Amino acid sequence: MAEKEKQIGITSKKDDDFSEWYTQVITKADLIDYSDVSGCYVLKPGAYILWERIQSFLDSKFKEKGVKNAYFPLLIPENYLNREADHVEGFSPEVAWVTETGNSKLPERLAIRPTSETIMYNHYAKWIRSWKDLPLKINQWCNIVRWEFNNPVPFLRSREFLWQEGHNVLATQKEMDEDVKEMLDVYAQCFEELLAIPVIKGMKSDKEKFAGADYTTSIETFMPAGKAIQCATSHALGQSFAKAFEISFTDQNEKVQTPWQDSWGFTTRSIGILIMYHSDDKGLVIPPKLAENKAVVVPIIFGDTKDKVNSEAKKLADELKEFNVILDDREDKTAGWKFNEWEMKGIPVRIEIGPKDIEKNQVVLVRRDTSEKLFVKREELNDKLSELLETMQSDLLENARKFMGSSTVEANSWEEVEQAIKDKKMIKMQWCCESECEDLMKDETGGAKTLNMPFGEKVKEGAKCTHCGKDAKAVVYLAKSY
Amino acid sequence: MAEKEKQIGITSKKDDDFSEWYTQVITKADLIDYSDVSGCYVLKPGAYILWERIQSFLDSKFKEKGVKNAYFPLLIPENYLNREADHVEGFSPEVAWVTETGNSKLPERLAIRPTSETIMYNHYAKWIRSWKDLPLKINQWCNIVRWEFNNPVPFLRSREFLWQEGHNVLATQKEMDEDVKEMLDVYAQCFEELLAIPVIKGMKSDKEKFAGADYTTSIETFMPAGKAIQCATSHALGQSFAKAFEISFTDQNEKVQTPWQDSWGFTTRSIGILIMYHSDDKGLVIPPKLAENKAVVVPIIFGDTKDKVNSEAKKLADELKEFNVILDDREDKTAGWKFNEWEMKGIPVRIEIGPKDIEKNQVVLVRRDTSEKLFVKREELNDKLSELLETMQSDLLENARKFMGSSTVEANSWEEVEQAIKDKKMIKMQWCCESECEDLMKDETGGAKTLNMPFGEKVKEGAKCTHCGKDAKAVVYLAKSY
């Protein structure tokens, strides 16, 4: 490998300097460009296609559940935000305000949406009249601005990001509770099936819930860098927004009722999590199901075999249309240069074909994640490639599950918790669920936060909080997190 | 029809009070809700699904042409806008400015993008180095804010709208010229094939071109209300932005060159044009190719046949899954009520089935645009429905073409022009192409503007401008317009 070829590769190691490694992956794999406005990033085509594929996965699941897409205005009058007290307190420190248009001052400041509960529910109040209008299930795909003052990290914490926000209205609390979990399940499916990332489904603590919600459910994961991250959330809003925005409906008995609401969101943060999870010192790794291009065909040219090999490579690429393969027949790059580039960009499988392979009626498949080489008979290529892609997809998830398992410490004492935090692990413990206890845990661990209280796990009878010794009310995950 | 049923219908006629008719269609067919911010509208699910289908049509054509999607920040530093002089002059009166975030004043105002040339090209300057980086073809689907102070009209003129903006960079002027036309052709295809609306492709006058462009091409149409409208534009930007943003590339001979650029946009305005074009006094008409749901099945219940008819209706709906049909088996609505509702919402075909139809082994198809009834044998339903949808699609376009033809006056004198404008027609005339002449024509006609100079039509030798009598340089369309 020539010196110049090395330099275009990633020069930091994931295990040595995670932050520098991440910056190099997102810039060198052509995912992100930094803009002149701090915290705002360009999603380059390599990143946007990942978002498109995530959108398409989620959108079809939403539609199966009877959700319809709509679009509400970007700009929200200040007085809307003020109507739900907890909500405005939570969001106003981060709002970007439009105060002037053309050469005129606006009479009332307009917020760029930090989330759309307030503007959507203002309209819902007009749309909902009777029980026949329920459930109302509406989603929008849009951009969001939250002017955070923490250190920005591309994808993970940016001042503008893309997301979908779903906002459902249900007749009863029970329906809301079920709906909240159903939408969370869709998110968990997207992470596990498409992104090959295992998640923990559970309930956020009171302190960590959405501003204005009755409760928040989340999916969380633990990443190779030794930090946890919230992947997506589904909020039970209860009736507080309905009351603030005067949403009501007439039930079957002609009685006026207040409905129950939920909201649920999934953002471009998911792309950051994906990169941090699966990528390696050679660059991006895209799970096959997520990848737009499943494979790249690289002809291996020696001396006078060029025409023959190129023509075979082209034939191969044509045969593999269903995999949306790339044919890299550039003449000004060496095969080695091409290998590096496509590894950097995360194409799941490389298909090599050279003069000897043609003689032997074979091709070489190389897996992006393991570098494993497979010699495959030409006539079996289609089937073998399918198989390999499936294996790679399930291996990625399996390995991630193993990593999650080995990163989880079931702590029986606070000392074990403190040691596990030092070891960059995630802790599973018994908890009293009190906010004061949560604050103290954070202080004493130098910043570890509760992730969520996993569904389906009950505290043992008589168990005590691993931190404060009071009666335990739930199992909780605790870790340092993004 | 009961009195109550009538009231939910449209109470204005398209020919009598076009503006009131339009307002009723967009609100009663569940397309639009008015927000509290003047000029900003909610796109309800009925409108958004049309946009999704338009997106999907255009996006696949763009991708065929090698265009990649990306996403650039919403907020643009003021100094970017100022770099191209014509551009800032054109857009600054309409910019919405963010000046505060949280509780802090920003050091520099940020513009909400009125269009993204400036921020995109700032990045292009970093991305483009050599001829190998060209052509660069990038598109983004996003929201746009232009704080116009003219009377807003939902879809047609709103302060926030959705669009796509494509921004290509080419090595030579010739490639740019071809590319500009190629992208305009995609837009024309979308209007004609999908929306069933005929358009005129041509060149905008100097006065009407995009701020900062060398020239602008457009597609234009003439609407039943007797006004023309610009449907979409594709701009040849030449080298002015490349120079302002210092975009350059090294050519095959190692010489540094300035590239050529174009930009092209298609907005939610298209939905307004669609509604105004095809819809009628019963409500929305959606061309079959555009419709998400091609048909609705309405069981016609008499006395004790309910179960039998409902079960047949359900069977029908299941058989017609590929048409994404709606089954309207609500029990609290009469068939008549349902007919009205689905006509209002523009479903292309209604499928009726009653006890007599079951006996005769037939169903009834009713076309939304003509109300024509077709009795169809059950076993032929699938084929006949396909045929009917195709016929309806081509008839809509054919009728629109006839209307455009009969609305066009080829004027040989200025008196004929003036009369035609009074008659709410579109004029085709010979023109000198001078801006002063254009201003005068506008004044003398009470506001008629040039639409475009159609491609492929040359002035006859020695022809004079129909308005001022100077030598004619082009054929031009002139009309009052939105």
PDB file of N, CA and C in Angstrom, chain B residues 205 414 417-418 421 427 429-451 465-468 476-478 480:
ATOM      1  N   SER B 205     -38.359  35.324 -19.352  1.00  0.00           N
ATOM      2  CA  SER B 205     -37.742  36.583 -19.775  1.00  0.00           C
ATOM      3  C   SER B 205     -36.685  36.975 -18.753  1.00  0.00           C
ATOM      4  N   TRP B 414     -51.899  44.209 -31.188  1.00  0.00           N
ATOM      5  CA  TRP B 414     -52.013  44.520 -29.756  1.00  0.00           C
ATOM      6  C   TRP B 414     -53.479  44.572 -29.326  1.00  0.00           C
ATOM      7  N   VAL B 417     -54.515  41.217 -28.468  1.00  0.00           N
ATOM      8  CA  VAL B 417     -53.968  40.853 -27.154  1.00  0.00           C
ATOM      9  C   VAL B 417     -54.875  41.405 -26.061  1.00  0.00           C
ATOM     10  N   GLU B 418     -55.186  42.674 -26.154  1.00  0.00           N
ATOM     11  CA  GLU B 418     -55.990  43.312 -25.111  1.00  0.00           C
ATOM     12  C   GLU B 418     -57.353  42.636 -24.962  1.00  0.00           C
ATOM     13  N   ILE B 421     -56.956  39.185 -23.300  1.00  0.00           N
ATOM     14  CA  ILE B 421     -56.744  39.298 -21.846  1.00  0.00           C
ATOM     15  C   ILE B 421     -58.103  39.522 -21.168  1.00  0.00           C
ATOM     16  N   ILE B 427     -52.176  34.381 -24.377  1.00  0.00           N
ATOM     17  CA  ILE B 427     -51.804  34.889 -25.696  1.00  0.00           C
ATOM     18  C   ILE B 427     -50.434  34.366 -26.118  1.00  0.00           C
ATOM     19  N   MET B 429     -47.626  35.399 -28.855  1.00  0.00           N
ATOM     20  CA  MET B 429     -47.337  36.541 -29.719  1.00  0.00           C
ATOM     21  C   MET B 429     -45.848  36.617 -30.060  1.00  0.00           C
ATOM     22  N   GLN B 430     -45.510  37.510 -30.960  1.00  0.00           N
ATOM     23  CA  GLN B 430     -44.122  37.765 -31.313  1.00  0.00           C
ATOM     24  C   GLN B 430     -43.605  38.846 -30.373  1.00  0.00           C
ATOM     25  N   TRP B 431     -42.329  38.725 -30.005  1.00  0.00           N
ATOM     26  CA  TRP B 431     -41.863  39.681 -28.990  1.00  0.00           C
ATOM     27  C   TRP B 431     -40.418  40.104 -29.231  1.00  0.00           C
ATOM     28  N   CYS B 432     -40.166  41.376 -28.839  1.00  0.00           N
ATOM     29  CA  CYS B 432     -38.827  41.950 -28.991  1.00  0.00           C
ATOM     30  C   CYS B 432     -37.875  41.532 -27.869  1.00  0.00           C
ATOM     31  N   CYS B 433     -38.428  40.982 -26.795  1.00  0.00           N
ATOM     32  CA  CYS B 433     -37.635  40.510 -25.636  1.00  0.00           C
ATOM     33  C   CYS B 433     -37.051  41.628 -24.781  1.00  0.00           C
ATOM     34  N   GLU B 434     -37.547  42.859 -24.928  1.00  0.00           N
ATOM     35  CA  GLU B 434     -36.974  43.945 -24.126  1.00  0.00           C
ATOM     36  C   GLU B 434     -37.779  44.188 -22.855  1.00  0.00           C
ATOM     37  N   SER B 435     -37.058  44.451 -21.761  1.00  0.00           N
ATOM     38  CA  SER B 435     -37.703  44.595 -20.459  1.00  0.00           C
ATOM     39  C   SER B 435     -38.653  45.789 -20.407  1.00  0.00           C
ATOM     40  N   GLU B 436     -38.296  46.877 -21.110  1.00  0.00           N
ATOM     41  CA  GLU B 436     -39.166  48.062 -21.100  1.00  0.00           C
ATOM     42  C   GLU B 436     -40.507  47.709 -21.737  1.00  0.00           C
ATOM     43  N   CYS B 437     -40.442  46.963 -22.835  1.00  0.00           N
ATOM     44  CA  CYS B 437     -41.653  46.536 -23.543  1.00  0.00           C
ATOM     45  C   CYS B 437     -42.495  45.659 -22.626  1.00  0.00           C
ATOM     46  N   GLU B 438     -41.814  44.786 -21.874  1.00  0.00           N
ATOM     47  CA  GLU B 438     -42.496  43.875 -20.956  1.00  0.00           C
ATOM     48  C   GLU B 438     -43.253  44.671 -19.882  1.00  0.00           C
ATOM     49  N   ASP B 439     -42.582  45.708 -19.315  1.00  0.00           N
ATOM     50  CA  ASP B 439     -43.222  46.543 -18.299  1.00  0.00           C
ATOM     51  C   ASP B 439     -44.472  47.217 -18.851  1.00  0.00           C
ATOM     52  N   LEU B 440     -44.347  47.729 -20.070  1.00  0.00           N
ATOM     53  CA  LEU B 440     -45.479  48.433 -20.682  1.00  0.00           C
ATOM     54  C   LEU B 440     -46.646  47.480 -20.928  1.00  0.00           C
ATOM     55  N   MET B 441     -46.340  46.284 -21.417  1.00  0.00           N
ATOM     56  CA  MET B 441     -47.411  45.304 -21.678  1.00  0.00           C
ATOM     57  C   MET B 441     -48.169  45.023 -20.393  1.00  0.00           C
ATOM     58  N   LYS B 442     -47.412  44.900 -19.300  1.00  0.00           N
ATOM     59  CA  LYS B 442     -48.030  44.609 -18.008  1.00  0.00           C
ATOM     60  C   LYS B 442     -48.968  45.747 -17.606  1.00  0.00           C
ATOM     61  N   ASP B 443     -48.468  46.969 -17.739  1.00  0.00           N
ATOM     62  CA  ASP B 443     -49.285  48.133 -17.380  1.00  0.00           C
ATOM     63  C   ASP B 443     -50.547  48.199 -18.223  1.00  0.00           C
ATOM     64  N   GLU B 444     -50.374  48.041 -19.527  1.00  0.00           N
ATOM     65  CA  GLU B 444     -51.495  48.264 -20.450  1.00  0.00           C
ATOM     66  C   GLU B 444     -52.563  47.175 -20.360  1.00  0.00           C
ATOM     67  N   THR B 445     -52.190  46.024 -19.804  1.00  0.00           N
ATOM     68  CA  THR B 445     -53.167  44.925 -19.710  1.00  0.00           C
ATOM     69  C   THR B 445     -53.684  44.750 -18.284  1.00  0.00           C
ATOM     70  N   GLY B 446     -53.274  45.645 -17.408  1.00  0.00           N
ATOM     71  CA  GLY B 446     -53.692  45.494 -16.012  1.00  0.00           C
ATOM     72  C   GLY B 446     -53.072  44.290 -15.343  1.00  0.00           C
ATOM     73  N   GLY B 447     -51.838  43.964 -15.745  1.00  0.00           N
ATOM     74  CA  GLY B 447     -51.098  42.966 -14.966  1.00  0.00           C
ATOM     75  C   GLY B 447     -50.696  41.685 -15.664  1.00  0.00           C
ATOM     76  N   ALA B 448     -50.955  41.570 -16.969  1.00  0.00           N
ATOM     77  CA  ALA B 448     -50.538  40.329 -17.649  1.00  0.00           C
ATOM     78  C   ALA B 448     -49.016  40.262 -17.713  1.00  0.00           C
ATOM     79  N   LYS B 449     -48.469  39.062 -17.467  1.00  0.00           N
ATOM     80  CA  LYS B 449     -47.017  38.877 -17.482  1.00  0.00           C
ATOM     81  C   LYS B 449     -46.621  37.868 -18.564  1.00  0.00           C
ATOM     82  N   THR B 450     -45.364  37.975 -18.997  1.00  0.00           N
ATOM     83  CA  THR B 450     -44.868  36.945 -19.906  1.00  0.00           C
ATOM     84  C   THR B 450     -44.715  35.660 -19.091  1.00  0.00           C
ATOM     85  N   LEU B 451     -45.105  34.529 -19.685  1.00  0.00           N
ATOM     86  CA  LEU B 451     -44.936  33.243 -19.009  1.00  0.00           C
ATOM     87  C   LEU B 451     -43.558  32.694 -19.369  1.00  0.00           C
ATOM     88  N   CYS B 465     -42.496  42.742 -33.157  1.00  0.00           N
ATOM     89  CA  CYS B 465     -43.083  42.566 -31.822  1.00  0.00           C
ATOM     90  C   CYS B 465     -44.552  42.993 -31.863  1.00  0.00           C
ATOM     91  N   THR B 466     -45.426  42.120 -31.423  1.00  0.00           N
ATOM     92  CA  THR B 466     -46.865  42.389 -31.477  1.00  0.00           C
ATOM     93  C   THR B 466     -47.235  43.594 -30.620  1.00  0.00           C
ATOM     94  N   HIS B 467     -46.387  43.918 -29.671  1.00  0.00           N
ATOM     95  CA  HIS B 467     -46.683  45.080 -28.838  1.00  0.00           C
ATOM     96  C   HIS B 467     -46.057  46.355 -29.357  1.00  0.00           C
ATOM     97  N   CYS B 468     -44.703  46.376 -29.540  1.00  0.00           N
ATOM     98  CA  CYS B 468     -44.034  47.652 -29.812  1.00  0.00           C
ATOM     99  C   CYS B 468     -43.628  47.830 -31.264  1.00  0.00           C
ATOM    100  N   VAL B 476     -43.571  34.433 -27.497  1.00  0.00           N
ATOM    101  CA  VAL B 476     -43.741  34.440 -26.047  1.00  0.00           C
ATOM    102  C   VAL B 476     -45.217  34.204 -25.692  1.00  0.00           C
ATOM    103  N   TYR B 477     -45.429  33.581 -24.542  1.00  0.00           N
ATOM    104  CA  TYR B 477     -46.784  33.476 -23.989  1.00  0.00           C
ATOM    105  C   TYR B 477     -46.990  34.595 -22.979  1.00  0.00           C
ATOM    106  N   LEU B 478     -48.193  35.149 -22.992  1.00  0.00           N
ATOM    107  CA  LEU B 478     -48.528  36.253 -22.093  1.00  0.00           C
ATOM    108  C   LEU B 478     -49.890  35.960 -21.491  1.00  0.00           C
ATOM    109  N   LYS B 480     -52.526  36.817 -17.643  1.00  0.00           N
ATOM    110  CA  LYS B 480     -52.608  37.086 -16.208  1.00  0.00           C
ATOM    111  C   LYS B 480     -52.260  35.790 -15.508  1.00  0.00           C
TER     112      LYS B 480
END
